[in-house]
Short mmCIF file of C-alpha atoms and ligand atoms in Angstrom, two decimals:
data_model
loop_
_atom_site.label_atom_id
_atom_site.label_comp_id
_atom_site.label_asym_id
_atom_site.label_seq_id
_atom_site.Cartn_x
_atom_site.Cartn_y
_atom_site.Cartn_z
CA UNK A 1 0.00 0.00 0.00
CA UNK A 2 1.19 3.52 -0.79
CA UNK A 3 -0.22 6.68 0.68
CA UNK A 4 -1.76 8.03 -2.54
CA UNK A 5 -5.51 8.29 -2.73
CA UNK A 6 -7.76 9.53 -5.47
CA UNK A 7 -11.32 10.70 -5.57
CA UNK A 8 -13.64 11.60 -8.43
CA UNK A 9 -13.29 15.17 -9.75
CA UNK A 10 -15.24 17.79 -7.80
CA UNK A 11 -18.92 17.85 -8.71
CA UNK A 12 -18.77 14.62 -10.71
CA UNK A 13 -20.92 11.73 -9.47
CA UNK A 14 -19.95 8.06 -9.66
CA UNK A 15 -22.77 5.56 -9.98
CA UNK A 16 -21.71 2.32 -8.36
CA UNK A 17 -23.88 -0.75 -7.59
CA UNK A 18 -26.61 -0.91 -6.45
CA UNK A 19 -27.47 2.73 -7.45
CA UNK A 20 -25.97 2.18 -10.89
CA UNK A 21 -28.79 -0.30 -11.52
CA UNK A 22 -31.31 2.50 -10.97
CA UNK A 23 -29.25 4.83 -13.14
CA UNK A 24 -29.28 2.37 -16.03
CA UNK A 25 -32.98 1.62 -15.60
CA UNK A 26 -33.84 5.33 -15.85
CA UNK A 27 -31.63 5.96 -18.86
CA UNK A 28 -32.84 2.87 -20.71
CA UNK A 29 -36.50 3.46 -19.93
CA UNK A 30 -36.26 7.02 -21.28
CA UNK A 31 -34.45 5.83 -24.40
CA UNK A 32 -36.92 3.02 -25.06
CA UNK A 33 -39.90 5.34 -24.69
CA UNK A 34 -38.34 7.65 -27.30
CA UNK A 35 -37.62 4.73 -29.63
CA UNK A 36 -41.19 3.59 -29.23
CA UNK A 37 -42.23 7.03 -30.52
CA UNK A 38 -40.08 6.63 -33.64
CA UNK A 39 -36.87 8.35 -32.53
CA UNK A 40 -33.62 6.85 -33.81
CA UNK A 41 -30.37 6.70 -31.93
CA UNK A 42 -27.67 9.26 -32.69
CA UNK A 43 -24.19 8.96 -31.19
CA UNK A 44 -22.51 12.33 -30.87
CA UNK A 45 -18.94 13.41 -30.16
CA UNK A 46 -18.22 14.33 -26.55
CA UNK A 47 -16.29 17.39 -27.72
CA UNK A 48 -16.87 19.77 -30.61
CA UNK A 49 -15.47 22.95 -32.09
CA UNK A 50 -15.94 25.65 -29.44
CA UNK A 51 -17.64 27.99 -31.94
CA UNK A 52 -20.48 25.53 -32.42
CA UNK A 53 -21.64 26.05 -28.84
CA UNK A 54 -20.91 29.78 -28.79
CA UNK A 55 -23.08 30.22 -31.90
CA UNK A 56 -25.65 27.57 -31.09
CA UNK A 57 -26.26 28.01 -27.37
CA UNK A 58 -25.74 31.80 -27.34
CA UNK A 59 -22.75 34.07 -26.64
CA UNK A 60 -24.41 35.74 -23.66
CA UNK A 61 -25.66 32.64 -21.83
CA UNK A 62 -24.13 31.52 -18.54
CA UNK A 63 -23.41 28.17 -20.17
CA UNK A 64 -21.15 29.76 -22.80
CA UNK A 65 -19.63 32.61 -20.80
CA UNK A 66 -18.95 30.81 -17.53
CA UNK A 67 -19.50 27.09 -17.69
CA UNK A 68 -17.76 25.56 -20.68
CA UNK A 69 -14.86 23.15 -20.42
CA UNK A 70 -12.83 24.66 -23.24
CA UNK A 71 -9.26 23.82 -24.10
CA UNK A 72 -6.81 23.90 -26.94
CA UNK A 73 -5.92 20.50 -28.34
CA UNK A 74 -2.41 19.60 -29.45
CA UNK A 75 -3.20 20.88 -32.93
CA UNK A 76 -4.03 24.34 -31.59
CA UNK A 77 -7.81 24.02 -32.15
CA UNK A 78 -10.19 25.28 -29.52
CA UNK A 79 -12.49 22.45 -28.51
CA UNK A 80 -15.18 22.21 -25.82
CA UNK A 81 -16.69 19.31 -23.90
CA UNK A 82 -20.35 19.39 -24.91
CA UNK A 83 -22.43 21.37 -22.41
CA UNK A 84 -25.67 20.20 -24.06
CA UNK A 85 -26.81 18.11 -27.02
CA UNK A 86 -28.98 20.18 -29.33
CA UNK A 87 -26.20 22.13 -31.09
CA UNK A 88 -24.25 18.92 -31.77
CA UNK A 89 -27.33 17.19 -33.19
CA UNK A 90 -27.94 20.16 -35.51
CA UNK A 91 -24.32 20.10 -36.66
CA UNK A 92 -24.53 16.37 -37.44
CA UNK A 93 -27.91 16.70 -39.21
CA UNK A 94 -26.55 19.46 -41.45
CA UNK A 95 -23.22 17.72 -42.05
CA UNK A 96 -24.86 14.43 -43.06
CA UNK A 97 -27.76 15.99 -44.99
CA UNK A 98 -30.37 14.26 -42.84
CA UNK A 99 -32.55 17.34 -43.35
CA UNK A 100 -32.73 16.57 -47.09
CA UNK A 101 -34.65 13.35 -46.44
CA UNK A 102 -37.90 12.48 -44.72
CA UNK A 103 -39.01 15.14 -42.23
CA UNK A 104 -39.18 15.42 -39.33
CA UNK A 105 -35.81 13.88 -38.52
CA UNK A 106 -36.39 12.27 -35.11
CA UNK A 107 -33.29 11.53 -33.05
CA UNK A 108 -32.58 10.38 -29.51
CA UNK A 109 -29.26 10.58 -27.67
CA UNK A 110 -27.95 9.97 -24.19
CA UNK A 111 -24.76 10.42 -22.25
CA UNK A 112 -22.69 12.88 -20.25
CA UNK A 113 -22.60 16.66 -20.66
CA UNK A 114 -20.22 19.05 -18.95
CA UNK A 115 -20.85 22.37 -17.26
CA UNK A 116 -18.45 24.10 -14.90
CA UNK A 117 -21.15 25.06 -12.40
CA UNK A 118 -20.82 25.51 -8.66
CA UNK A 119 -21.45 21.96 -7.40
CA UNK A 120 -24.33 21.41 -5.00
CA UNK A 121 -27.04 18.81 -4.46
CA UNK A 122 -28.39 17.92 -7.90
CA UNK A 123 -26.02 20.25 -9.73
CA UNK A 124 -23.07 18.44 -11.18
CA UNK A 125 -20.18 19.28 -13.47
CA UNK A 126 -20.72 16.07 -15.38
CA UNK A 127 -24.43 15.62 -15.86
CA UNK A 128 -26.33 12.95 -17.69
CA UNK A 129 -29.21 13.49 -20.08
CA UNK A 130 -31.44 11.59 -22.42
CA UNK A 131 -32.46 14.00 -25.17
CA UNK A 132 -34.59 13.98 -28.28
CA UNK A 133 -34.80 16.34 -31.24
CA UNK A 134 -37.49 16.38 -33.96
CA UNK A 135 -36.26 18.57 -36.78
CA UNK A 136 -37.79 20.00 -39.91
CA UNK A 137 -41.50 20.42 -39.25
CA UNK A 138 -43.11 23.39 -37.54
CA UNK A 139 -46.25 21.62 -36.42
CA UNK A 140 -47.72 22.19 -32.94
CA UNK A 141 -48.83 18.54 -32.90
CA UNK A 142 -45.15 17.65 -32.75
CA UNK A 143 -44.66 19.94 -29.75
CA UNK A 144 -47.47 18.14 -27.96
CA UNK A 145 -46.01 14.74 -28.90
CA UNK A 146 -42.61 15.70 -27.50
CA UNK A 147 -44.03 17.04 -24.24
CA UNK A 148 -46.29 14.00 -23.81
CA UNK A 149 -43.29 11.77 -24.48
CA UNK A 150 -41.28 13.42 -21.69
CA UNK A 151 -44.24 13.04 -19.37
CA UNK A 152 -44.51 9.35 -20.30
CA UNK A 153 -40.78 8.87 -19.63
CA UNK A 154 -41.16 10.09 -16.05
CA UNK A 155 -44.32 8.06 -15.48
CA UNK A 156 -42.61 4.93 -16.83
CA UNK A 157 -39.94 5.07 -14.14
CA UNK A 158 -42.62 5.57 -11.49
CA UNK A 159 -42.24 9.29 -10.80
CA UNK A 160 -45.37 11.19 -9.75
CA UNK A 161 -44.47 14.30 -7.71
CA UNK A 162 -43.59 16.65 -10.57
CA UNK A 163 -45.30 19.41 -12.49
CA UNK A 164 -44.96 20.66 -16.03
CA UNK A 165 -44.40 24.38 -16.60
CA UNK A 166 -45.37 25.58 -20.04
CA UNK A 167 -44.97 28.83 -21.92
CA UNK A 168 -44.34 30.36 -25.32
CA UNK A 169 -41.32 32.49 -26.09
CA UNK A 170 -42.83 33.90 -29.29
CA UNK A 171 -41.14 34.24 -32.65
CA UNK A 172 -39.07 36.63 -34.76
CA UNK A 173 -42.19 38.72 -35.36
CA UNK A 174 -43.18 39.47 -31.76
CA UNK A 175 -39.97 38.95 -29.74
CA UNK A 176 -38.03 42.12 -30.78
CA UNK A 177 -40.93 44.46 -29.92
CA UNK A 178 -41.54 42.68 -26.64
CA UNK A 179 -37.86 42.78 -25.79
CA UNK A 180 -37.86 46.56 -26.15
CA UNK A 181 -40.96 46.89 -24.04
CA UNK A 182 -39.42 44.74 -21.31
CA UNK A 183 -36.15 46.65 -21.47
CA UNK A 184 -37.97 49.97 -21.11
CA UNK A 185 -39.69 48.54 -18.02
CA UNK A 186 -36.47 47.18 -16.52
CA UNK A 187 -34.53 50.41 -17.05
CA UNK A 188 -36.87 52.14 -14.61
CA UNK A 189 -36.15 49.66 -11.81
CA UNK A 190 -33.45 50.14 -9.14
CA UNK A 191 -31.57 47.01 -10.21
CA UNK A 192 -27.96 46.28 -9.25
CA UNK A 193 -25.29 46.86 -11.86
CA UNK A 194 -24.93 43.29 -13.03
CA UNK A 195 -28.66 42.83 -13.42
CA UNK A 196 -28.87 46.11 -15.34
CA UNK A 197 -26.19 44.83 -17.66
CA UNK A 198 -28.11 41.60 -18.09
CA UNK A 199 -31.25 43.59 -18.88
CA UNK A 200 -29.40 45.20 -21.79
CA UNK A 201 -27.97 41.95 -23.16
CA UNK A 202 -30.73 39.47 -22.41
CA UNK A 203 -33.71 41.08 -20.67
CA UNK A 204 -35.78 37.89 -20.63
CA UNK A 205 -33.21 36.29 -18.36
CA UNK A 206 -33.93 38.94 -15.69
CA UNK A 207 -37.47 37.55 -15.38
CA UNK A 208 -35.89 34.31 -14.20
CA UNK A 209 -34.00 36.01 -11.32
CA UNK A 210 -34.56 33.86 -8.23
CA UNK A 211 -34.11 36.65 -5.64
CA UNK A 212 -37.43 37.53 -3.95
CA UNK A 213 -36.61 41.27 -3.88
CA UNK A 214 -36.11 41.23 -7.65
CA UNK A 215 -39.25 39.19 -8.20
CA UNK A 216 -41.15 41.80 -6.20
CA UNK A 217 -40.03 44.50 -8.63
CA UNK A 218 -41.11 42.36 -11.56
CA UNK A 219 -44.75 41.89 -10.54
CA UNK A 220 -45.96 44.33 -13.19
CA UNK A 221 -43.42 43.42 -15.85
CA UNK A 222 -44.90 43.02 -19.34
CA UNK A 223 -45.24 39.34 -20.23
CA UNK A 224 -44.41 37.85 -23.59
CA UNK A 225 -47.54 35.68 -23.45
CA UNK A 226 -49.60 38.90 -23.66
CA UNK A 227 -47.65 40.06 -26.71
CA UNK A 228 -47.50 36.99 -28.92
CA UNK A 229 -47.88 37.29 -32.69
CA UNK A 230 -51.01 35.70 -34.11
CA UNK A 231 -49.15 32.70 -35.46
CA UNK A 232 -47.31 32.07 -32.18
CA UNK A 233 -50.54 32.41 -30.23
CA UNK A 234 -52.37 29.98 -32.51
CA UNK A 235 -49.47 27.55 -32.29
CA UNK A 236 -49.56 27.72 -28.50
CA UNK A 237 -53.33 27.23 -28.39
CA UNK A 238 -53.06 24.01 -30.45
CA UNK A 239 -50.29 22.67 -28.20
CA UNK A 240 -52.36 23.32 -25.07
CA UNK A 241 -55.48 21.78 -26.64
CA UNK A 242 -53.63 18.61 -27.57
CA UNK A 243 -52.07 18.27 -24.12
CA UNK A 244 -55.57 18.61 -22.66
CA UNK A 245 -56.74 15.85 -25.02
CA UNK A 246 -53.84 13.64 -23.94
CA UNK A 247 -54.60 14.26 -20.27
CA UNK A 248 -51.14 15.76 -19.68
CA UNK A 249 -51.58 18.44 -17.03
CA UNK A 250 -49.50 21.62 -17.12
CA UNK A 251 -49.14 24.99 -15.45
CA UNK A 252 -48.79 28.09 -17.60
CA UNK A 253 -45.73 29.91 -16.33
CA UNK A 254 -45.41 33.20 -18.24
CA UNK A 255 -42.03 33.86 -16.64
CA UNK A 256 -40.50 30.59 -17.75
CA UNK A 257 -37.10 31.37 -19.22
CA UNK A 258 -34.71 28.71 -20.39
CA UNK A 259 -30.96 28.99 -19.87
CA UNK A 260 -30.13 28.55 -23.55
CA UNK A 261 -30.74 31.19 -26.23
CA UNK A 262 -32.12 29.18 -29.15
CA UNK A 263 -35.70 28.78 -27.95
CA UNK A 264 -38.76 30.19 -29.74
CA UNK A 265 -42.48 29.47 -29.35
CA UNK A 266 -43.22 26.48 -27.09
CA UNK A 267 -40.92 25.99 -24.11
CA UNK A 268 -41.37 23.78 -21.09
CA UNK A 269 -39.76 22.53 -17.94
CA UNK A 270 -40.53 19.59 -15.66
CA UNK A 271 -40.08 20.55 -12.02
CA UNK A 272 -39.94 18.19 -9.07
CA UNK A 273 -41.02 19.47 -5.68
CA UNK A 274 -38.83 17.06 -3.72
CA UNK A 275 -35.51 18.40 -4.99
CA UNK A 276 -34.93 21.83 -3.42
CA UNK A 277 -33.15 24.49 -5.46
CA UNK A 278 -32.15 22.30 -8.41
CA UNK A 279 -35.68 21.22 -9.16
CA UNK A 280 -35.61 21.09 -12.97
CA UNK A 281 -35.67 17.42 -13.92
CA UNK A 282 -35.94 18.11 -17.64
CA UNK A 283 -36.84 20.75 -20.15
CA UNK A 284 -36.89 21.77 -23.76
CA UNK A 285 -38.70 23.66 -26.44
CA UNK A 286 -38.91 24.71 -30.04
CA UNK A 287 -36.06 26.42 -31.85
CA UNK A 288 -36.91 28.18 -35.13
CA UNK A 289 -33.63 29.82 -36.03
CA UNK A 290 -31.01 27.41 -34.74
CA UNK A 291 -30.41 25.38 -37.85
CA UNK A 292 -29.96 28.44 -40.09
CA UNK A 293 -27.75 29.98 -37.40
CA UNK A 294 -25.46 26.97 -37.72
CA UNK A 295 -25.27 27.17 -41.50
CA UNK A 296 -28.19 24.89 -42.40
CA UNK A 297 -31.60 25.37 -43.93
CA UNK A 298 -34.34 27.52 -42.41
CA UNK A 299 -35.92 24.62 -40.57
CA UNK A 300 -37.55 24.60 -37.17
CA UNK A 301 -37.13 21.86 -34.57
CA UNK A 302 -38.20 20.89 -31.09
CA UNK A 303 -36.69 18.69 -28.43
CA UNK A 304 -35.99 18.07 -24.77
CA UNK A 305 -33.22 17.03 -22.42
CA UNK A 306 -34.22 14.92 -19.42
CA UNK A 307 -31.79 14.97 -16.53
CA UNK A 308 -30.98 11.41 -15.52
CA UNK A 309 -29.12 12.42 -12.32
CA UNK A 310 -31.98 14.57 -11.07
CA UNK A 311 -34.58 11.96 -12.01
CA UNK A 312 -32.66 9.54 -9.80
CA UNK A 313 -32.68 12.04 -6.94
CA UNK A 314 -36.41 12.62 -7.48
CA UNK A 315 -37.09 8.88 -7.37
CA UNK A 316 -35.09 8.67 -4.18
CA UNK A 317 -37.08 11.56 -2.69
CA UNK A 318 -40.30 9.71 -3.53
CA UNK A 319 -38.94 6.42 -2.20
CA UNK A 320 -39.52 4.75 -5.55
CA UNK A 321 -37.20 2.32 -7.30
CA UNK A 322 -36.84 2.33 -11.08
CA UNK A 323 -34.37 -0.52 -11.26
CA UNK A 324 -34.77 -4.22 -10.83
CA UNK A 325 -33.44 -5.33 -7.42
CA UNK A 326 -32.15 -8.38 -9.30
CA UNK A 327 -28.61 -8.50 -10.59
CA UNK A 328 -29.03 -11.94 -12.14
CA UNK A 329 -31.82 -14.51 -12.41
CA UNK A 330 -29.77 -17.60 -11.59
CA UNK A 331 -26.79 -18.11 -9.28
CA UNK A 332 -24.58 -21.19 -9.22
CA UNK A 333 -23.02 -22.62 -6.06
CA UNK A 334 -20.48 -25.37 -6.77
CA UNK A 335 -19.04 -27.40 -3.92
CA UNK A 336 -15.65 -28.75 -4.98
CA UNK A 337 -13.47 -28.32 -8.02
CA UNK A 338 -15.18 -30.89 -10.27
CA UNK A 339 -18.57 -29.39 -9.43
CA UNK A 340 -17.15 -25.98 -10.35
CA UNK A 341 -16.02 -27.22 -13.74
CA UNK A 342 -19.42 -28.78 -14.50
CA UNK A 343 -21.44 -25.86 -13.16
CA UNK A 344 -19.33 -23.34 -15.11
CA UNK A 345 -20.48 -25.15 -18.26
CA UNK A 346 -24.14 -24.95 -17.19
CA UNK A 347 -23.75 -21.24 -16.37
CA UNK A 348 -22.12 -20.59 -19.73
CA UNK A 349 -24.96 -22.32 -21.59
CA UNK A 350 -27.60 -20.44 -19.61
CA UNK A 351 -25.96 -17.12 -20.49
CA UNK A 352 -25.82 -18.12 -24.15
CA UNK A 353 -29.55 -18.88 -23.94
CA UNK A 354 -30.19 -15.36 -22.61
CA UNK A 355 -30.64 -16.19 -18.91
CA UNK A 356 -28.64 -13.80 -16.70
CA UNK A 357 -26.49 -15.99 -14.52
CA UNK A 358 -23.58 -15.71 -12.12
CA UNK A 359 -21.80 -18.16 -9.84
CA UNK A 360 -19.59 -18.15 -6.79
CA UNK A 361 -15.84 -18.28 -7.28
CA UNK A 362 -12.85 -18.78 -5.05
CA UNK A 363 -13.91 -22.06 -3.44
CA UNK A 364 -16.18 -20.52 -0.83
CA UNK A 365 -17.99 -22.86 1.51
CA UNK A 366 -21.73 -23.40 1.21
CA UNK A 367 -22.61 -20.66 3.69
CA UNK A 368 -20.48 -17.95 2.06
CA UNK A 369 -21.60 -18.96 -1.41
CA UNK A 370 -25.27 -18.82 -0.39
CA UNK A 371 -24.70 -15.31 0.90
CA UNK A 372 -23.45 -14.39 -2.57
CA UNK A 373 -26.55 -16.01 -4.06
CA UNK A 374 -28.89 -14.03 -1.89
CA UNK A 375 -26.99 -10.75 -2.50
CA UNK A 376 -27.28 -11.28 -6.23
CA UNK A 377 -31.06 -11.17 -5.95
CA UNK A 378 -31.27 -14.36 -8.05
CA UNK A 379 -34.62 -16.08 -8.34
CA UNK A 380 -33.04 -19.56 -8.48
CA UNK A 381 -29.86 -20.95 -7.02
CA UNK A 382 -28.17 -24.07 -8.41
CA UNK A 383 -26.31 -26.06 -5.76
CA UNK A 384 -23.99 -28.74 -7.08
CA UNK A 385 -22.54 -30.94 -4.33
CA UNK A 386 -20.71 -34.24 -4.47
CA UNK A 387 -23.85 -36.37 -4.29
CA UNK A 388 -25.71 -34.46 -7.00
CA UNK A 389 -22.63 -34.58 -9.19
CA UNK A 390 -22.35 -38.36 -8.79
CA UNK A 391 -26.04 -38.75 -9.74
CA UNK A 392 -25.83 -36.36 -12.70
CA UNK A 393 -28.22 -33.97 -10.95
CA UNK A 394 -28.25 -30.46 -9.51
CA UNK A 395 -30.33 -29.01 -6.65
CA UNK A 396 -32.46 -26.05 -7.77
CA UNK A 397 -33.44 -23.81 -4.91
CA UNK A 398 -36.26 -21.28 -5.28
CA UNK A 399 -34.87 -18.25 -3.44
CA UNK A 400 -38.34 -16.88 -2.70
CA UNK A 401 -39.79 -19.82 -0.75
CA UNK A 402 -36.55 -21.79 -0.21
CA UNK A 403 -38.07 -24.94 -1.66
CA UNK A 404 -35.57 -27.23 -3.35
CA UNK A 405 -35.97 -29.67 -6.23
CA UNK A 406 -33.48 -32.08 -7.71
CA UNK A 407 -33.24 -31.80 -11.47
CA UNK A 408 -31.01 -33.70 -13.87
CA UNK A 409 -28.07 -31.67 -15.15
CA UNK A 410 -29.12 -32.24 -18.74
CA UNK A 411 -32.64 -30.89 -18.10
CA UNK A 412 -31.84 -27.95 -15.81
CA UNK A 413 -31.64 -25.35 -18.57
CA UNK A 414 -35.09 -26.19 -19.93
CA UNK A 415 -36.41 -26.33 -16.35
CA UNK A 416 -35.19 -22.79 -15.62
CA UNK A 417 -36.21 -21.35 -18.97
CA UNK A 418 -39.74 -22.54 -18.37
CA UNK A 419 -39.94 -20.91 -14.96
CA UNK A 420 -38.20 -17.57 -15.60
P1 HAM B 1 -31.22 22.14 -20.03
O1 HAM B 1 -32.47 22.66 -19.39
O2 HAM B 1 -30.02 23.00 -19.95
O3 HAM B 1 -31.59 21.84 -21.54
O4 HAM B 1 -30.87 20.73 -19.42
C1 HAM B 1 -31.83 19.68 -19.39
C2 HAM B 1 -31.81 18.99 -18.05
O5 HAM B 1 -30.50 18.54 -17.73
C3 HAM B 1 -32.19 19.87 -16.86
O6 HAM B 1 -33.58 19.99 -16.74
C4 HAM B 1 -31.58 19.13 -15.71
O7 HAM B 1 -32.44 18.09 -15.29
C5 HAM B 1 -30.34 18.52 -16.33
N1 HAM B 1 -29.17 19.34 -15.94
C6 HAM B 1 -28.74 20.48 -16.51
N2 HAM B 1 -27.64 20.95 -15.87
C7 HAM B 1 -27.39 20.08 -14.85
C8 HAM B 1 -26.38 19.98 -13.84
N3 HAM B 1 -25.41 20.88 -13.74
N4 HAM B 1 -26.44 18.93 -12.97
C9 HAM B 1 -27.42 17.99 -13.08
N5 HAM B 1 -28.36 18.04 -14.02
C10 HAM B 1 -28.37 19.05 -14.90
C11 HAM B 1 -30.73 21.38 -22.48
O8 HAM B 1 -29.62 20.96 -22.24
C12 HAM B 1 -31.31 21.37 -23.87
N6 HAM B 1 -30.30 20.86 -24.81
C13 HAM B 1 -32.58 20.54 -23.93
C14 HAM B 1 -33.21 20.59 -25.28
C15 HAM B 1 -33.13 19.65 -26.24
N7 HAM B 1 -33.92 21.57 -25.76
C16 HAM B 1 -34.28 21.29 -27.01
N8 HAM B 1 -33.80 20.15 -27.32
#
């Protein structure tokens, strides 16, 4: 032993068993729900050209100005660990001409994203998302589908204590006029210097200020929802109507502001009450100008990013488990070296037949090996002792009721397959 010791980088969570089981269950359930709605997998680079994010996410956002992991590679290029997925998806869609085929292009992705934020409960520097993007069709029915899909994802993992905040951020027709109106309002307020500066660069962001004294000043602020263009208003009405039809409940939050600049029209956030300050478990919205901004066609899109880490915390807060408590279905306990050789063959065949199976190693005695069996959560345990081996049999123990049956070694696979 030496005296070195390492720990994970600050603000970066490890997911080790048994929590990693829950982590995987959440990520896979979200991904499967998206695939069931016709979204296809896209695998994106973990790092991209820094300009992609600056242009895509927005030069004045916190994400771009303060939170990016940016570095120069050995070739002198500035690259950035992806802080989010939408800009990278757009880049790939344009680069591979996916937007020249059938529209909408529906894509799902998952994995880690990186933001140099101040770490706290539920706010990590490496965060995990499952995201979808539907690109190329500006149809409010698609907005409703995406929102209902996110809602279904949470329900599928057993989450209940969340609400959906919904708003519209308008379009190129109504946003500029509203922005001026809001700025004129904000200029009259006794705001601190930094907030004043923010009001000049990105006034909508001021509406999102969490400080109660600022919120008090904003009570009479003009709201974008009252100044929507006709087409944005109609779009929003259809989205709401469809969500009502689907039975997806929502709260209109006229002050909903997302942290990324590309949003237009529909935007939404799922908020969980059990999480404290970092309560956003997922969010998204429509983005009309993003693709053109990144050098592609004038096509609109909509998508979401669901936070896997925060969903896990929310499940924990609700006392709900998303993962199977079972590591494997079958566990082998050999007693003696010949039994080990024979049982290893049985285990190998079971795995090949698709039955998840593990066995004890290291010549543990019966008691220790049975402990391993019960920790594994296996439904059945196969005990192969000297007597069974001599008779060409194996003892199959049902771990639920502890009943034991003797089955011939040649028939044990079929026996288990029938019962599992
Ligand atoms: P976002 O709201 O920045 O959106 O992130 C989506 C979700 O990721 C959040 O709701 C939250 O659950 C999780 N998340 C974000 N930052 C952290 C963090 N530091 N620690 C833990 N979890 C975090 C986007 O990223 C957009 N790309 C979503 C989107 C896709 N919009 C359209 N298409």
